[in-house]
Coordinates of C-alpha atoms and ligand atoms in Angstrom, one line a residue:
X1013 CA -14.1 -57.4 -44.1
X1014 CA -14.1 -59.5 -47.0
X1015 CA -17.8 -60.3 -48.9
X1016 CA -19.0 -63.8 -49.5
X1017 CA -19.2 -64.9 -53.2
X1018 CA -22.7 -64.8 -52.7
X1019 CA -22.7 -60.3 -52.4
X1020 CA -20.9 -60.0 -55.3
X1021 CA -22.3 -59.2 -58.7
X1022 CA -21.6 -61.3 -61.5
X1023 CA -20.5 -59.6 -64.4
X1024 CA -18.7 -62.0 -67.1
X1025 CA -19.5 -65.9 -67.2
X1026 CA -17.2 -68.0 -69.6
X1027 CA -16.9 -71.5 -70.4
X1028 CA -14.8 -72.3 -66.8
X1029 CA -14.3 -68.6 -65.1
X1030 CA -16.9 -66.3 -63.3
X1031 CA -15.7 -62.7 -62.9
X1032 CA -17.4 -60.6 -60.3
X1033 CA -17.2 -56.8 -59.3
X1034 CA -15.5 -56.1 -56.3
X1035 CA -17.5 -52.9 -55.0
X1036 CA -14.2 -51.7 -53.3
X1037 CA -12.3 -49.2 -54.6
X1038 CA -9.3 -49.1 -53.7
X1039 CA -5.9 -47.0 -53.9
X1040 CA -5.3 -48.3 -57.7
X1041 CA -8.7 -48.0 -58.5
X1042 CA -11.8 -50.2 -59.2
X1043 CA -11.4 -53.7 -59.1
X1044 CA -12.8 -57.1 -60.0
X1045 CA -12.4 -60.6 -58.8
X1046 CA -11.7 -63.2 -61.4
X1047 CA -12.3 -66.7 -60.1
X1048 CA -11.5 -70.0 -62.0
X1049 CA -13.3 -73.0 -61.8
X1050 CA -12.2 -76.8 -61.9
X1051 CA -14.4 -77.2 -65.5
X1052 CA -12.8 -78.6 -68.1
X1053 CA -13.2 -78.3 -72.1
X1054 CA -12.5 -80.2 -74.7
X1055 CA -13.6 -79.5 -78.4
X1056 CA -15.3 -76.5 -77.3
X1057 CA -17.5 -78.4 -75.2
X1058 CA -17.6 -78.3 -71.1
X1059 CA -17.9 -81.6 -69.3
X1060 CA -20.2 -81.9 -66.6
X1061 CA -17.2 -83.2 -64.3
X1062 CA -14.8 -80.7 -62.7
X1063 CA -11.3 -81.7 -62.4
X1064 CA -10.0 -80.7 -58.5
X1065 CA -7.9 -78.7 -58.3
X1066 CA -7.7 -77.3 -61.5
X1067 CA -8.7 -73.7 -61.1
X1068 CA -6.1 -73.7 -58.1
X1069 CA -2.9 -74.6 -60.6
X1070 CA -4.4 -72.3 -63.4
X1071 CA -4.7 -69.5 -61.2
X1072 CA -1.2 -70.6 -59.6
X1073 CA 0.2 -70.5 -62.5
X1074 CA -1.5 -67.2 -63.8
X1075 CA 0.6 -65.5 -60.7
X1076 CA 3.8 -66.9 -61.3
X1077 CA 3.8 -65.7 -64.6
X1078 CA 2.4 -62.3 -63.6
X1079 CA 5.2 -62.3 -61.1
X1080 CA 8.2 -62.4 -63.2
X1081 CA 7.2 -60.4 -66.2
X1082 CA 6.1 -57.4 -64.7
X1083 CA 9.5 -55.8 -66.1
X1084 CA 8.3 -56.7 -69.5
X1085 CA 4.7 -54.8 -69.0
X1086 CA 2.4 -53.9 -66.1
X1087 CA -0.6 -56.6 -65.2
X1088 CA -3.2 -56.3 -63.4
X1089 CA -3.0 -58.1 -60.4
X1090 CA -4.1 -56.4 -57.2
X1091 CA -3.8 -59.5 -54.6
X1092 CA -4.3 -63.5 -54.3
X1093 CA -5.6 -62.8 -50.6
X1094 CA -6.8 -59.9 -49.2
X1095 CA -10.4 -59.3 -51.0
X1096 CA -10.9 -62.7 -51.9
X1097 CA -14.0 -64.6 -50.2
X1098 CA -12.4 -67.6 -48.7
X1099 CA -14.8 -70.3 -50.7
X1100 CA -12.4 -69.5 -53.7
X1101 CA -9.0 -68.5 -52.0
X1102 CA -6.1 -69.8 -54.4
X1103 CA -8.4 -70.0 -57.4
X1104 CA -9.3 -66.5 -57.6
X1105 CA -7.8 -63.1 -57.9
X1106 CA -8.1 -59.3 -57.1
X1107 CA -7.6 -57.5 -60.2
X1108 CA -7.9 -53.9 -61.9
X1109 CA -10.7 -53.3 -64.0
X1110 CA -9.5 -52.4 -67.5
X1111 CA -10.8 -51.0 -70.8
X1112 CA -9.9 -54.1 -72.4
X1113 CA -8.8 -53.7 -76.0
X1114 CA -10.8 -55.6 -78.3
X1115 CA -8.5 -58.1 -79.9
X1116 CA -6.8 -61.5 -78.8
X1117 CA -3.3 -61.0 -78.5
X1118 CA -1.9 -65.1 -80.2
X1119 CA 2.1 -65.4 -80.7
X1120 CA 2.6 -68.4 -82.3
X1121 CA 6.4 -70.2 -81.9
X1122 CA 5.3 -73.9 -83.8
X1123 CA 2.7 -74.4 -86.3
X1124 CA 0.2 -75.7 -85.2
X1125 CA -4.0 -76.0 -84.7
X1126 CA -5.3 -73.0 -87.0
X1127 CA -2.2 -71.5 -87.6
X1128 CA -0.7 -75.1 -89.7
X1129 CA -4.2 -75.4 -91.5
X1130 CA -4.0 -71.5 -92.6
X1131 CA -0.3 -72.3 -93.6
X1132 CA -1.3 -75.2 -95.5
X1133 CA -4.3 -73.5 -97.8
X1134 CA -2.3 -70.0 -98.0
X1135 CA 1.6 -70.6 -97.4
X1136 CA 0.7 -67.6 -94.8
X1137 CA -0.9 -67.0 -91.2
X1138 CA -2.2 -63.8 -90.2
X1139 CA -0.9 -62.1 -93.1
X1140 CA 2.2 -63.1 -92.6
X1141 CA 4.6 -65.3 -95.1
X1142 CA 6.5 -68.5 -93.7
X1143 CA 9.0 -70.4 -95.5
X1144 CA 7.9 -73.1 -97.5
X1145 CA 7.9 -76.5 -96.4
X1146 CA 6.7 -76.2 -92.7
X1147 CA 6.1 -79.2 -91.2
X1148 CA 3.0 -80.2 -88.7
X1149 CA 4.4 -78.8 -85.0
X1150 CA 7.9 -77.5 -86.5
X1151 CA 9.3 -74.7 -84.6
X1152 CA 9.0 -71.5 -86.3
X1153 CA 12.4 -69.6 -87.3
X1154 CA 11.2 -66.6 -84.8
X1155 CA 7.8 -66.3 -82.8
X1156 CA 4.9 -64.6 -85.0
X1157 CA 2.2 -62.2 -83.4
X1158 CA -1.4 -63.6 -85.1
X1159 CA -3.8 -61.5 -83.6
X1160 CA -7.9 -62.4 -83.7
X1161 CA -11.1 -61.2 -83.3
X1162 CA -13.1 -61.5 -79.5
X1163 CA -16.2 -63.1 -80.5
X1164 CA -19.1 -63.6 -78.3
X1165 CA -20.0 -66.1 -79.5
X1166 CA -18.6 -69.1 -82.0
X1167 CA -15.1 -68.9 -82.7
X1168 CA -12.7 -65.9 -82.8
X1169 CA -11.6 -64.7 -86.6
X1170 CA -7.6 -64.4 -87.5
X1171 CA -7.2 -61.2 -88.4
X1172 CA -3.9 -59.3 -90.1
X1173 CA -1.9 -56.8 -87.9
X1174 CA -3.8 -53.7 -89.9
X1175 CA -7.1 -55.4 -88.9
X1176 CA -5.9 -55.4 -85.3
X1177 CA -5.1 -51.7 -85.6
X1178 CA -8.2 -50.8 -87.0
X1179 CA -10.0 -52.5 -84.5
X1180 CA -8.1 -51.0 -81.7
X1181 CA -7.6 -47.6 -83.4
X1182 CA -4.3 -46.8 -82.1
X1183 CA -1.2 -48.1 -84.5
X1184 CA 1.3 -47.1 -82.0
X1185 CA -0.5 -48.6 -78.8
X1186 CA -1.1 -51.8 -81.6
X1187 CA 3.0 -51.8 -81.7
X1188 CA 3.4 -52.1 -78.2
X1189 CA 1.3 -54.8 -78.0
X1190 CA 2.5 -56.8 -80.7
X1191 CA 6.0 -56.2 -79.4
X1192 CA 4.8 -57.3 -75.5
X1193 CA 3.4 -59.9 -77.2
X1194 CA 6.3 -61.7 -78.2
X1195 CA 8.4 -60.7 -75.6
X1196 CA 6.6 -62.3 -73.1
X1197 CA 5.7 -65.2 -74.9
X1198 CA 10.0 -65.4 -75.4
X1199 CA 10.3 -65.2 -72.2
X1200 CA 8.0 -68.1 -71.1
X1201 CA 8.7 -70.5 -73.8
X1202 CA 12.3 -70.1 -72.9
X1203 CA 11.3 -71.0 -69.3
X1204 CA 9.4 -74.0 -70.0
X1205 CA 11.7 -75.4 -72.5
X1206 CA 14.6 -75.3 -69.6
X1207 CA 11.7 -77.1 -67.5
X1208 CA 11.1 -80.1 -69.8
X1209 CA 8.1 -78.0 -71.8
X1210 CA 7.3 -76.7 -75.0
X1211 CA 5.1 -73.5 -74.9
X1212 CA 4.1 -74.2 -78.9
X1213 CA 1.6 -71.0 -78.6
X1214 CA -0.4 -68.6 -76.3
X1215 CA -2.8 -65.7 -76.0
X1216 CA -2.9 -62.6 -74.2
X1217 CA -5.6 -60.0 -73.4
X1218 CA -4.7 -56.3 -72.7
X1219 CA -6.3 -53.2 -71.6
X1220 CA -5.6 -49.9 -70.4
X1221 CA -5.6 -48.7 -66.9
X1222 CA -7.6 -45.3 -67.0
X1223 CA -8.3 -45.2 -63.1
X1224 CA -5.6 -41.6 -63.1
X1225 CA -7.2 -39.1 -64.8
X1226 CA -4.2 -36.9 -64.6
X1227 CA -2.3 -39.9 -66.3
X1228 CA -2.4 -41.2 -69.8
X1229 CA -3.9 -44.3 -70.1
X1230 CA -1.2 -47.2 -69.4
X1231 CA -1.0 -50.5 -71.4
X1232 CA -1.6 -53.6 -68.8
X1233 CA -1.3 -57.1 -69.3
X1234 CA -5.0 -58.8 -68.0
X1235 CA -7.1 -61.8 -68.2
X1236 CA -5.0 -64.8 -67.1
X1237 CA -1.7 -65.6 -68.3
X1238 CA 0.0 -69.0 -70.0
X1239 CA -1.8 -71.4 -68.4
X1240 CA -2.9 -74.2 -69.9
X1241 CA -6.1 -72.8 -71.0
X1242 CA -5.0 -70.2 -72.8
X1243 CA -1.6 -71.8 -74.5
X1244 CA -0.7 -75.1 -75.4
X1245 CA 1.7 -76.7 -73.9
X1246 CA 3.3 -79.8 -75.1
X1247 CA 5.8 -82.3 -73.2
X1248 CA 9.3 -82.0 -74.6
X1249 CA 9.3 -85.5 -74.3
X1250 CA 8.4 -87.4 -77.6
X1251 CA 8.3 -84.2 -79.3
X1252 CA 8.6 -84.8 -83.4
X1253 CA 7.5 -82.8 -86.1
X1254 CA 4.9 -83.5 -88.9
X1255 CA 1.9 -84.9 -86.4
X1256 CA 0.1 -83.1 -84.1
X1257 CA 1.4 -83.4 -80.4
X1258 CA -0.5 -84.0 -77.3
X1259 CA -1.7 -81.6 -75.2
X1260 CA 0.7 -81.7 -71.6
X1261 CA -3.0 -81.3 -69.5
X1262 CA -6.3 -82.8 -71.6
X1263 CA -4.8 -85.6 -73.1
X1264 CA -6.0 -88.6 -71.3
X1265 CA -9.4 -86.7 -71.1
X1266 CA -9.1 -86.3 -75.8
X1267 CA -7.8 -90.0 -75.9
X1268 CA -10.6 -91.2 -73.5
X1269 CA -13.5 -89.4 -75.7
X1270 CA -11.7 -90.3 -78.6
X1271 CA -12.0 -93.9 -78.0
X1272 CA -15.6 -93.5 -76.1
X1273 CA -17.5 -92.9 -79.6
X1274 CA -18.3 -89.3 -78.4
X1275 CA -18.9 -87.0 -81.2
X1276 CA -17.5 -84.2 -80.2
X1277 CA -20.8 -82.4 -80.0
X1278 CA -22.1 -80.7 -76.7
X1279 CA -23.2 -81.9 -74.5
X1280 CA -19.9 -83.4 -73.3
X1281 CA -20.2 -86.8 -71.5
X1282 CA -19.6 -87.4 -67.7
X1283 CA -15.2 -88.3 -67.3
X1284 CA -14.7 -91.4 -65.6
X1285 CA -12.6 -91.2 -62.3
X1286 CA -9.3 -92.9 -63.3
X1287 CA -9.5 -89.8 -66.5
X1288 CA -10.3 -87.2 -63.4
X1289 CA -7.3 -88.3 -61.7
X1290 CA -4.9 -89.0 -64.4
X1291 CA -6.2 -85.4 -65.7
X1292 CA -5.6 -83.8 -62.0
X1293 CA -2.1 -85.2 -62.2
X1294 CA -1.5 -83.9 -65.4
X1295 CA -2.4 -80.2 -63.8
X1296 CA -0.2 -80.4 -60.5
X1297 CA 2.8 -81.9 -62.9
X1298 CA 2.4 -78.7 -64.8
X1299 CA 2.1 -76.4 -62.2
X1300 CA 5.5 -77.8 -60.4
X1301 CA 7.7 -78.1 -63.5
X1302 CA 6.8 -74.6 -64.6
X1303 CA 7.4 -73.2 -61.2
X1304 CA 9.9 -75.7 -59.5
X1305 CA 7.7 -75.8 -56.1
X1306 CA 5.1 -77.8 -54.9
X1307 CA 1.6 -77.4 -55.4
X1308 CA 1.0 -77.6 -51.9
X1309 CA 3.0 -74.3 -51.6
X1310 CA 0.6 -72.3 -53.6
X1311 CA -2.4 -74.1 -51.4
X1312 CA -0.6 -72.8 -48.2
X1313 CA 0.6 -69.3 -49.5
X1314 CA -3.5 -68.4 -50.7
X1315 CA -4.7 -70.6 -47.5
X1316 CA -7.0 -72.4 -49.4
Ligands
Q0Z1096 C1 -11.8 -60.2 -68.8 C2 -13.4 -63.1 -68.9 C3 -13.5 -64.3 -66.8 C4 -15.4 -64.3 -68.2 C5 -13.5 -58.9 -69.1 N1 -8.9 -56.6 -65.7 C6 -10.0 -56.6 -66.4 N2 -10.8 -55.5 -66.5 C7 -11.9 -55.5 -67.3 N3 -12.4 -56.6 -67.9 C8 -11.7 -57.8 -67.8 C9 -10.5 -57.8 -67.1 CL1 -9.5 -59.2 -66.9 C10 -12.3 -58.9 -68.5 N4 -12.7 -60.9 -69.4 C11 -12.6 -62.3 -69.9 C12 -12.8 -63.5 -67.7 C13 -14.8 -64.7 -67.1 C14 -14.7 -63.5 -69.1 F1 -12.9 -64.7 -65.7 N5 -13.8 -60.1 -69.6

């Protein structure tokens, strides 16, 4: 028997995801059921009209990603069906609860955002040194692991790799991560770019799995994974270094806030419906040139 939302306790709210404790325990251990929402962000500030749809292709697209990179490193997926309430089938998931580590997990393949304005005052990012003469949104010669702090609130903090392994207290678990890292970011950005889309940077979250007690604690990919909310994506198309690029998903929704005076302070102002739909587009296009089926295939396969 599967709860309603409604049983469930809520244990973590962010900007656009709840995620709730599942009190079933199953054969791989406790689990928890992280659901996405059809908010939408921009400059840090959540408009007070959802996009349809949206949690459906971000949570889509979290699975298809979780699906082909388990060979690079476990995740913690559990099941898009069985144990979710079915208000939130296709935008929520069954997954194992982790001791998540405490750092963000960025690899950076373009300059860009942060990374191009710490570039620009200190030639480096993260601690680490870049040829000189970068442009704006220039591909980087190889991808670059640029860890930060979690903060709970305000904005997380680049740290260097020693700061990660300090925080995280482990060098040798730190390794792996930085080397999952990249790997899976490779992997992805190799995958969009053969589907039309540049993956200029993401971020992962890990944990370890300590539900065996005879075991040692294994490293897992968690969280959700390259979607658009937690990498930027850029159409290939139009690409062109030294400017910024615009984001593949928020763009009409930046441009229309851009050119409605808004000042980019909370509280963020009601989208108009042509935006909402242009926007909602802008998802499903993502989801189906990442993963080359229809969008209407992940509503069927969840039943929602
Ligand atoms: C993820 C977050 C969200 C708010 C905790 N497998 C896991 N085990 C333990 N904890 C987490 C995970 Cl993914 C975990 N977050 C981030 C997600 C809403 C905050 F959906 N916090």
């Amino acid at each position: 028997m599967t709860a309603s939302l409604d049983d469930l306790a809520l244990i973590a709210r962010g900007k656009v995801r709840e995620m709730y404790d599942l009190e079933r325990v199953g054969e791989e251990g406790p689990t928890l059921l992280m659901v996405a929402s059809d908010r939408i962000s921009t400059y840090d500030a959540v408009h007070p009209t959802p996009i349809p749809d949206k949690g459906k292709v971000l949570t889509g697209l979290s699975v298809f990603w979780f699906e082909r990179t388990e060979e690079i490193v476990a995740n913690h997926l559990v099941s898009t069906v069985a144990g979710v309430p079915p208000e939130v089938l296709g935008r929520a998931l069954v997954v194992r609860r982790l001791e998540m580590l405490p750092v963000e997990c960025v690899v950076r393949g373009y300059i860009t955002g942060s990374g191009w304005k710490d570039y620009q005052a200190t030639g480096s990012v993260s601690g680490i040194a870049l040829p000189q003469g970068l442009r704006e949104s220039e591909r980087l010669p190889e991808p670059i692991f640029t860890p930060s702090t979690k903060a709970d609130v305000g904005h997380d903090e680049a740290i260097d790799f020693d700061g990660a392994v300090e925080l995280v207290g482990d060098r040798a678990l730190m390794e792996r991560v930085r080397d999952a890292s990249i790997e899976l970011y490779s992997f992805a950005a190799e995958h969009a770019r053969e589907h039309g889309v540049i993956l200029a940077d993401t971020k992962f979250e890990f944990g370890l799995d300590n539900s065996d007690p005879d075991a040692a604690p294994a490293l897992v990919l968690g969280d959700e994974v390259l979607t658009p909310d937690s990498s930027r994506y850029w159409p290939a198309e139009g690409y062109e270094v030294g400017h910024s690029q615009p984001s593949f998903d928020k763009q009409y929704v930046r441009d229309w806030a851009a050119a409605s005076g808004w000042d980019k302070r909370p509280p963020a102002p009601a989208i108009p419906d042509d935006v909402v739909a242009g926007t909602r587009g802008r998802y499903i296009e993502a989801y189906e040139l990442i993963t080359g089926e229809p969008f209407q295939q992940w509503l069927e396969r969840t039943g929602a």
